[in-house]
C-alpha atoms as an extended CHARMM CRD file, in Angstrom:
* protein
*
        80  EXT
         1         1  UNK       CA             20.9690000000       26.9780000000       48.3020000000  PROA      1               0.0000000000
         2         2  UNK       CA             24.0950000000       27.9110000000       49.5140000000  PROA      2               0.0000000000
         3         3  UNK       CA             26.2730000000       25.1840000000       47.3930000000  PROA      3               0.0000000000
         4         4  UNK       CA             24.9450000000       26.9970000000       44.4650000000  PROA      4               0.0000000000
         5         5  UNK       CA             25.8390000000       30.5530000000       45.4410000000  PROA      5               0.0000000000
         6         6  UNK       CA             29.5250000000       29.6840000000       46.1050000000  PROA      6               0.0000000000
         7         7  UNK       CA             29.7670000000       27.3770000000       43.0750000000  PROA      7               0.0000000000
         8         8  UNK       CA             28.5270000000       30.4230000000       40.8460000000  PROA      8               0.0000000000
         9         9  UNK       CA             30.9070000000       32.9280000000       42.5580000000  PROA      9               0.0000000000
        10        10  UNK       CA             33.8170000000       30.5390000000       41.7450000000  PROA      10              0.0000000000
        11        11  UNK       CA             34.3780000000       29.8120000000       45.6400000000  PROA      11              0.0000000000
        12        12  UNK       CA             35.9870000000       27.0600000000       47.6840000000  PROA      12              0.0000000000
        13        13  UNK       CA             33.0560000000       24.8200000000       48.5950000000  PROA      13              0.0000000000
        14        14  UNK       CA             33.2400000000       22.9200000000       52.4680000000  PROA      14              0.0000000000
        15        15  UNK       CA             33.4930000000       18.8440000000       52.2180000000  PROA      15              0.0000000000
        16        16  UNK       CA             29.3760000000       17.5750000000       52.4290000000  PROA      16              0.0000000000
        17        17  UNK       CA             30.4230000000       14.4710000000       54.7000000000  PROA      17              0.0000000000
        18        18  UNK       CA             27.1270000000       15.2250000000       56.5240000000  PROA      18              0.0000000000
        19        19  UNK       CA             25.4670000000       13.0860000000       53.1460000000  PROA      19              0.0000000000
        20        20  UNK       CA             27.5900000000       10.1390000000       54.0770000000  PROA      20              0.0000000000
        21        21  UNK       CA             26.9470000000        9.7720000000       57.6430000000  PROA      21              0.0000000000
        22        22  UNK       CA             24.4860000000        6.8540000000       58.6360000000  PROA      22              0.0000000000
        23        23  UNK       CA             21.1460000000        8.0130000000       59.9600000000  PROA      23              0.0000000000
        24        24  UNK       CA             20.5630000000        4.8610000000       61.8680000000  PROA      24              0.0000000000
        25        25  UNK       CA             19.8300000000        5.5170000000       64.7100000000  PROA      25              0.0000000000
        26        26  UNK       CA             18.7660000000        9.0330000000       66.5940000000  PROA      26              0.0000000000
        27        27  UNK       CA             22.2580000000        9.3010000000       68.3280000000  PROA      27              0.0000000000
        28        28  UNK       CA             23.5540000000        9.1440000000       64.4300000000  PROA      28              0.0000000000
        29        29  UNK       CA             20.5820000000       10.7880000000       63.2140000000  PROA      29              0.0000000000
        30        30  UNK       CA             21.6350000000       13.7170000000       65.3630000000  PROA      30              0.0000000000
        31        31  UNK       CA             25.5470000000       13.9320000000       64.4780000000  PROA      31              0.0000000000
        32        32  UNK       CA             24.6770000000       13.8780000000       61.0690000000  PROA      32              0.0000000000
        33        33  UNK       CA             21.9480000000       16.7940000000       61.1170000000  PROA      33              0.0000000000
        34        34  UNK       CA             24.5150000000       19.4090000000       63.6950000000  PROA      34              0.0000000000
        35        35  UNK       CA             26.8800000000       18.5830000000       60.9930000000  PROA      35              0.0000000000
        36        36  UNK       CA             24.5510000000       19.5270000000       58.1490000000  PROA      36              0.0000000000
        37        37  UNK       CA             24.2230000000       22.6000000000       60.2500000000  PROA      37              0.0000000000
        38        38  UNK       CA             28.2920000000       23.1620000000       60.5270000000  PROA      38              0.0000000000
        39        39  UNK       CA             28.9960000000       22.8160000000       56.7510000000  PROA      39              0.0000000000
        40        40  UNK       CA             25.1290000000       25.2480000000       56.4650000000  PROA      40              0.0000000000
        41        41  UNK       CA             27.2940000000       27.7020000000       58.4690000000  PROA      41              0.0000000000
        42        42  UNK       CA             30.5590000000       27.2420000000       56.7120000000  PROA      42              0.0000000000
        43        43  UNK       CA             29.0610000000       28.3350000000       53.3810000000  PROA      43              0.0000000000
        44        44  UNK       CA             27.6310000000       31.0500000000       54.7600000000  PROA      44              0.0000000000
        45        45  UNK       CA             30.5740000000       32.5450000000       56.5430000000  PROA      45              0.0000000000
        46        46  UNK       CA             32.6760000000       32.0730000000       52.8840000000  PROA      46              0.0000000000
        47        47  UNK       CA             29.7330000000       33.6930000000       51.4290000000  PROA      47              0.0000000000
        48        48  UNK       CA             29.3730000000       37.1810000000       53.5090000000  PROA      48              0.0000000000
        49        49  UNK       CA             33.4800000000       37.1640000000       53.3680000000  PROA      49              0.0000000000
        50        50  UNK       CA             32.9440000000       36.9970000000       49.7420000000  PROA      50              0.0000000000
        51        51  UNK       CA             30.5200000000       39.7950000000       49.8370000000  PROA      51              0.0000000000
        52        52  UNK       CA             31.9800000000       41.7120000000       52.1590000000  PROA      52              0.0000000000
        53        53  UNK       CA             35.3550000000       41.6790000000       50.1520000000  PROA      53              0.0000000000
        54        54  UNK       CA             33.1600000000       43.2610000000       46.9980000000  PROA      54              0.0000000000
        55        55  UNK       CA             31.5160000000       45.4490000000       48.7800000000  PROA      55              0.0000000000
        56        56  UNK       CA             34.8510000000       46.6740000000       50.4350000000  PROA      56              0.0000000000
        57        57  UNK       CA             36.2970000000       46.7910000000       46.5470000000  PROA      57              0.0000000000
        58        58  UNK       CA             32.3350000000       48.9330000000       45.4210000000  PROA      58              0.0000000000
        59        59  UNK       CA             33.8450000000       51.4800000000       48.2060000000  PROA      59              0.0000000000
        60        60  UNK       CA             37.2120000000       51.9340000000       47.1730000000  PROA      60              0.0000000000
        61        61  UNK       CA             36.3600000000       52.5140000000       43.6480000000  PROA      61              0.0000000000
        62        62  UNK       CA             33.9080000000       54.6870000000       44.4530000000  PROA      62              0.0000000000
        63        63  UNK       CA             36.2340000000       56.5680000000       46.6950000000  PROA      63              0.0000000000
        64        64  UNK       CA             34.2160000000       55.6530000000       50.2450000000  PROA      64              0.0000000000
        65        65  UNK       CA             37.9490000000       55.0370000000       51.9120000000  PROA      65              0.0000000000
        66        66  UNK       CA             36.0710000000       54.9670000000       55.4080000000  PROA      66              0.0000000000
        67        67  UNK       CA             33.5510000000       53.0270000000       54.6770000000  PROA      67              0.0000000000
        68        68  UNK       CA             36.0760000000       50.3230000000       53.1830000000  PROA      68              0.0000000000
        69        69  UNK       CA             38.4590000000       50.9080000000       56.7680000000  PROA      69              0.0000000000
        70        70  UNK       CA             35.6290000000       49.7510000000       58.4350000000  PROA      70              0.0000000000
        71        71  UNK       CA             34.0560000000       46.6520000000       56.3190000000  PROA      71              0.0000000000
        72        72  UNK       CA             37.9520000000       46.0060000000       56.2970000000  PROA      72              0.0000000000
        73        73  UNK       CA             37.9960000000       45.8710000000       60.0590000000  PROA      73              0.0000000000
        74        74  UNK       CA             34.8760000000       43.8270000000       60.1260000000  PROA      74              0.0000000000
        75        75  UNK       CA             37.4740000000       41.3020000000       57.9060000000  PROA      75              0.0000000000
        76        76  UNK       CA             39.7650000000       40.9470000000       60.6110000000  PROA      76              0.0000000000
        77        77  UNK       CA             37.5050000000       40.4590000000       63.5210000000  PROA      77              0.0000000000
        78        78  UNK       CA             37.7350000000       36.8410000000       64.6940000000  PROA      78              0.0000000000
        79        79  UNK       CA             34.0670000000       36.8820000000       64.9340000000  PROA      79              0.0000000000
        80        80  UNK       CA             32.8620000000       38.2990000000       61.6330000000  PROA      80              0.0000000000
């Protein structure tokens, strides 16, 4: 779902090593499915960046120079 979306917006796309990890055992079964989750969240992060970065470009061209301040903020929070 989310490989496609960054492959169709021309993005980096995270290493899937989580494919390539033996499922074995439940101790295995369980590294490999948090790390399915990591790269899940990975691509999602790159994906609202991505959006957030056209929606930030929407506002300036559209002359909304507070609006793209603050999405721009939102850019540079550690969190976001």
């Amino acid at each position: 779902m989310f490989y496609d979306e960054l492959v169709g917006f021309k993005l980096p796309v995270p290493q899937q090593l989580a494919s390539q990890m033996p499922r074995d055992t439940i101790n295995e079964l369980c590294k490999a499915l948090n790390r399915i989750r990591e790269e899940n969240n990975r691509m999602k992060i790159r994906l609202n960046r991505y959006r957030t970065q056209v929606e930030i470009r929407e506002s300036v061209e559209g002359g909304w120079y507070e609006h793209a301040q603050f999405m721009q903020s939102l850019l540079a929070d550690p969190i976001y």
